[in-house]
Amino acid sequence: MRAAVLHEIGQDKLEVLDDVEATSFGPGRVKIRVRATGLCHSDLSAMSGVLPQPGPFVPGHEGAGEILEVGEGVTNVKPGDRVVVCWLPACNACPACKRGQTELCLAGFMNAGTPNFKRPGGDVFGMAGTGTFTEEVVVDAGCAVPIPDDVPFDIAALIGCGVTTGLGAALNTADVEAGSSVAVIGCGGVGISAIQGARLRGAAEIVAVDPVASRRESALKFGATRAVSPDELPDAKQTLTAGEGFDYVFEVVGKSATARTAYENTRRGGTLVVVGAGAMDDFLQLSMFELFFDEKRILPSMYGGGDVMRSYERTIALWRAGRIDLEGLITHRVPLSDINEALDQMRTGVALRTCIEI
């Protein structure tokens, strides 16, 4: 079958090959025919080595398709079912799951170090234990979440990561209050979803911050009340908050420099939500005095900071009701053969979300 493969970490191009085989099918596993997958910035981070990922590997973790085959003991899905790929499934048995923090379950990561593809030249890993830039993928049954028939594959793919992460950051992690002021730094697909979440919660001011003009324009269409470049953020802070800072600031870039900017633009007693996935050697520096004196809450948000299954259901309900726009997030559609063009669009900030149609 066809799949896009990164041969070595640090390379910026993928090779679309037709000699890749999905492996490790067996008890408790399912085989999925991937129909659509989103290109997330985390894919680029895994390719560059910012996020740890063994190689060679098939990128992609934001996919949807239909079940081809189920292994022994699988009861949650059957052949023909439409599913979204969940790259961080809950085991419902570990301490985190028992506490109700299923987004912190590490069971899904246990498979990340096991190859789930192979080629004549050797084994190939899948990103985060999945790998959706391919025609077929084998994953644990818990990674295959059934979706209603009225949810298109491209919309379902977005729900698998970016939308769940951004909406959840606003609704679950921050629990944005009505009438509050919000700034979102980084307005790709995840940032736009955070903006939509803040709008749903009734935030009075939502400032979108991004260096790319087209993204700022898009943010206004999705609910931002103002869109500024990073250089214009100080003026927005002064104009809208009299210099005090915003009630909530979302960092959706994954860099210590932008996290520091987010901290400085959060009011005393306000909330900084760290959504971006950054590098293990990129450290955020804060003084012990400012931590004590400013009393700002710093809340990391992993996969939307809530129960993933409930988040999927909520997102579908909001989409059906017309309360959130998911179709508008998909600004580019390309076949798998044009994956490198899509990567370039993501790097330059042209695309909010690119749908790879497989």
XYZ file of C-alpha atoms in Angstrom:
358
model
C 0.000 0.000 0.000
C 0.995 3.657 -0.244
C 2.352 5.612 2.687
C 4.415 8.756 3.225
C 7.649 7.923 5.046
C 10.277 10.051 6.729
C 13.535 8.132 6.454
C 15.579 10.091 9.012
C 14.667 12.519 11.785
C 15.634 16.019 10.673
C 14.693 15.611 7.033
C 12.011 18.009 5.780
C 10.632 15.909 2.921
C 8.560 12.747 2.926
C 8.752 10.002 0.324
C 5.479 8.498 -0.848
C 6.126 4.777 -1.303
C 3.958 1.881 -2.411
C 5.856 -0.930 -0.691
C 4.691 -0.283 2.881
C 2.741 -2.898 4.828
C 0.692 -2.358 7.998
C 1.788 -4.921 10.588
C 1.107 -6.064 14.163
C -2.509 -7.050 13.546
C -3.835 -9.488 16.142
C -5.927 -9.756 19.320
C -7.167 -6.405 20.554
C -6.095 -4.663 17.351
C -7.976 -3.250 14.361
C -7.063 -2.428 10.788
C -8.340 0.913 9.470
C -8.688 2.093 5.884
C -7.709 5.760 6.245
C -9.900 8.105 4.199
C -8.749 11.518 5.401
C -6.054 12.871 7.660
C -5.185 16.335 8.850
C -1.715 17.809 8.783
C -0.923 19.058 12.285
C 2.093 21.124 13.289
C 3.023 18.307 15.666
C 3.791 16.216 12.576
C 6.398 18.795 11.570
C 7.761 18.823 15.125
C 8.165 15.046 15.092
C 9.900 15.207 11.727
C 12.355 17.859 12.927
C 13.068 16.102 16.223
C 11.401 18.690 18.467
C 9.004 15.973 19.616
C 10.588 12.570 20.356
C 9.751 9.996 17.723
C 11.761 6.966 16.538
C 12.399 6.720 12.820
C 11.954 5.910 10.078
C 8.278 6.658 10.567
C 4.969 7.418 8.924
C 3.741 10.804 10.222
C 0.117 11.636 10.886
C -2.000 11.192 14.015
C -5.165 13.070 13.054
C -7.084 10.636 10.854
C -10.433 9.047 10.119
C -11.590 6.094 8.059
C -13.424 2.810 8.231
C -12.700 -0.492 9.932
C -11.432 -3.216 7.597
C -10.749 -5.969 10.095
C -10.912 -6.547 13.846
C -8.802 -8.856 15.964
C -9.901 -11.360 18.552
C -11.586 -9.803 21.577
C -12.496 -6.505 19.901
C -16.077 -5.515 20.672
C -16.204 -1.712 20.365
C -16.114 -1.688 16.539
C -16.812 -4.011 13.621
C -15.834 -4.070 9.929
C -17.457 -1.217 8.041
C -17.709 1.120 11.035
C -16.640 4.724 10.508
C -14.047 5.774 13.079
C -11.762 8.591 14.120
C -8.220 7.725 15.179
C -7.459 8.635 18.795
C -3.695 8.808 19.304
C -4.033 8.952 23.109
C -6.630 6.362 24.135
C -7.537 5.813 27.771
C -6.910 2.406 29.328
C -9.456 3.130 32.107
C -7.316 1.144 34.553
C -4.220 3.221 35.381
C -4.078 5.730 38.274
C -4.602 8.716 35.944
C -7.720 7.169 34.415
C -9.087 6.224 37.830
C -8.679 9.836 38.922
C -10.686 10.956 35.907
C -7.647 12.428 34.131
C -7.834 10.178 31.101
C -5.898 12.667 28.963
C -2.853 11.799 31.098
C -3.069 8.061 30.447
C 0.251 6.728 29.168
C -1.059 3.427 27.832
C -1.177 4.761 24.286
C 2.479 5.721 24.409
C 3.483 2.147 25.128
C 2.930 1.294 21.467
C 4.801 4.341 20.163
C 8.088 2.449 20.390
C 6.823 -0.597 18.494
C 6.954 -0.549 14.667
C 3.520 -0.896 13.094
C 4.659 -0.825 9.463
C 7.356 -2.563 7.489
C 9.080 -2.253 4.129
C 11.450 -4.577 2.302
C 14.248 -2.579 3.921
C 13.036 -2.977 7.489
C 10.609 -1.801 10.138
C 8.835 1.561 10.080
C 7.223 3.277 13.058
C 3.965 5.222 13.125
C 3.752 8.643 14.721
C 2.534 8.392 18.314
C 1.787 4.730 17.713
C -0.552 5.528 14.808
C 0.721 6.971 11.495
C -2.163 8.149 9.312
C -0.324 9.338 6.198
C -1.089 5.944 4.729
C -3.870 3.951 3.138
C -4.120 1.470 6.012
C -2.992 1.431 9.618
C -3.205 -1.117 12.446
C -3.831 0.280 15.943
C -5.170 -0.812 19.315
C -8.948 -1.078 19.317
C -9.113 1.777 21.819
C -7.601 4.084 19.199
C -10.596 3.528 16.897
C -13.520 5.633 18.085
C -16.842 5.151 16.254
C -18.387 8.271 14.699
C -21.944 8.874 13.429
C -22.597 8.446 9.721
C -23.351 12.149 9.231
C -19.818 13.231 10.224
C -17.635 13.477 7.095
C -14.203 11.891 7.261
C -12.387 15.224 6.892
C -14.308 16.760 9.799
C -13.786 13.633 11.896
C -10.038 13.790 11.269
C -9.854 17.313 12.717
C -11.751 16.185 15.801
C -9.066 13.528 16.318
C -6.549 16.122 17.507
C -6.512 19.830 16.657
C -10.107 20.764 17.357
C -10.300 18.657 20.510
C -7.077 20.210 21.770
C -8.022 23.838 21.096
C -11.640 23.682 22.190
C -10.715 21.703 25.271
C -8.062 24.212 26.286
C -10.754 26.900 26.496
C -13.652 24.803 27.778
C -11.909 22.281 30.047
C -8.518 23.615 31.100
C -9.173 27.360 31.329
C -12.928 27.175 31.917
C -13.175 30.659 30.388
C -15.645 32.939 32.159
C -18.286 34.973 30.344
C -17.319 38.615 29.895
C -13.601 37.944 30.272
C -10.692 39.077 28.119
C -8.701 36.498 26.149
C -5.582 36.524 24.002
C -4.563 33.581 21.810
C -0.941 33.514 20.647
C -0.631 31.301 17.588
C -3.645 31.053 15.305
C -3.293 27.873 13.302
C -5.950 25.178 13.505
C -5.517 24.629 17.252
C -5.429 28.334 18.065
C -8.545 28.995 15.990
C -10.284 26.196 17.902
C -9.297 27.856 21.186
C -10.784 31.096 19.865
C -14.022 29.297 19.058
C -14.056 27.833 22.549
C -13.581 31.256 24.133
C -16.403 32.631 21.983
C -18.669 29.775 23.062
C -17.983 30.667 26.693
C -18.928 34.308 26.126
C -15.547 36.025 26.349
C -16.022 39.751 25.738
C -12.657 40.361 24.090
C -10.728 37.752 22.120
C -7.440 38.962 20.663
C -5.800 36.755 18.042
C -2.010 37.134 17.852
C -0.120 35.780 14.859
C 2.661 37.046 12.549
C 0.843 35.779 9.428
C -1.722 38.224 8.050
C -3.941 35.556 6.490
C -4.225 33.767 9.820
C -5.175 36.996 11.553
C -7.897 37.550 8.972
C -9.171 34.009 9.478
C -9.229 34.446 13.247
C -11.696 37.322 12.912
C -14.047 35.079 10.960
C -13.974 32.455 13.734
C -14.804 34.764 16.612
C -11.788 36.924 17.465
C -12.763 40.516 18.219
C -9.358 41.831 17.252
C -6.353 40.388 15.408
C -2.837 41.743 15.830
C 0.736 40.906 14.964
C 3.087 40.080 17.867
C 4.508 43.621 17.678
C 1.012 45.045 18.098
C 0.164 43.012 21.196
C 1.455 45.613 23.716
C -0.857 48.249 22.227
C -3.806 45.845 22.366
C -3.009 45.063 25.992
C -2.928 48.764 26.823
C -6.076 49.626 24.874
C -8.245 46.728 26.024
C -7.014 46.147 29.582
C -5.490 49.524 30.545
C -2.152 47.730 30.657
C -3.235 45.243 33.305
C -3.151 42.194 31.037
C -5.702 39.671 29.844
C -7.737 37.355 32.038
C -6.677 34.350 29.923
C -3.759 33.970 27.530
C -3.364 30.831 25.421
C 0.101 29.919 24.139
C -0.429 27.738 21.071
C 3.072 27.793 19.555
C 5.140 25.568 21.807
C 8.165 27.816 22.396
C 9.521 29.295 25.589
C 9.769 32.758 24.007
C 6.054 32.890 23.219
C 5.207 31.326 26.581
C 7.161 34.132 28.240
C 5.259 36.680 26.150
C 2.016 34.996 27.159
C 2.985 35.198 30.841
C 3.817 38.877 30.571
C 0.472 39.626 28.938
C -1.558 37.731 31.552
C -2.928 39.953 34.312
C -1.986 39.357 37.922
C -4.219 36.560 39.137
C -5.032 35.606 35.556
C -4.520 32.335 33.731
C -1.848 31.302 31.234
C -2.787 28.136 29.323
C 0.109 26.337 27.619
C -1.263 24.422 24.630
C 1.694 24.263 22.247
C 3.872 21.140 22.246
C 7.505 22.173 22.562
C 10.963 20.682 22.836
C 12.316 18.953 25.942
C 15.368 21.250 26.008
C 13.443 24.531 25.615
C 13.024 25.930 29.121
C 10.677 28.671 30.294
C 12.405 30.965 32.795
C 10.388 32.560 35.584
C 11.628 34.153 38.782
C 10.468 32.835 42.116
C 9.418 36.365 43.042
C 7.102 36.873 40.087
C 5.574 33.448 40.583
C 4.734 34.416 44.166
C 3.864 38.067 43.637
C 1.804 37.850 40.422
C -0.197 34.797 41.467
C -0.777 33.871 37.834
C -2.078 30.374 37.210
C -0.029 28.412 34.675
C -2.093 25.552 33.282
C -0.670 23.141 30.720
C -3.355 21.584 28.531
C -2.721 18.061 27.266
C -5.069 17.025 24.437
C -7.698 19.501 25.593
C -7.371 18.701 29.282
C -10.461 16.517 29.613
C -12.042 13.180 28.846
C -11.312 12.595 25.168
C -14.434 10.570 24.415
C -16.670 13.201 26.003
C -14.799 15.910 24.111
C -15.378 14.143 20.788
C -19.105 13.845 21.521
C -19.358 17.475 22.603
C -17.544 18.699 19.494
C -19.862 16.762 17.193
C -22.915 18.120 19.034
C -21.645 21.703 18.762
C -20.835 21.235 15.078
C -24.274 19.794 14.337
C -25.890 22.732 16.117
C -23.883 25.230 14.080
C -22.155 26.588 17.168
C -18.647 25.895 15.821
C -17.269 25.975 12.289
C -15.146 22.972 11.382
C -15.480 23.049 7.597
C -13.879 26.485 7.505
C -10.761 25.202 9.240
C -9.852 23.138 6.188
C -8.210 25.673 3.897
C -6.350 23.216 1.652
C -7.074 19.739 0.320
C -4.418 17.651 -1.394
C -3.903 13.992 -2.306
C -1.242 11.976 -0.505
C 1.050 12.364 -3.513
C 1.224 16.134 -2.820
C 2.094 15.778 0.855
C 5.335 17.776 0.566
C 3.456 20.726 -0.913
C 1.154 20.567 2.109
C 4.155 20.521 4.468
C 5.496 23.692 2.864
C 2.115 25.392 3.245
C 2.069 24.491 6.930
C 5.605 25.792 7.482
C 4.834 29.162 5.894
C 1.588 29.544 7.808
C -0.554 29.662 4.665
C -2.819 26.808 5.777
C -4.944 26.560 8.900
C -5.483 22.846 8.372
C -4.693 20.810 5.286
C -6.778 17.707 4.637
C -4.879 14.860 3.010
C -7.410 12.854 1.033
C -6.419 9.202 0.797
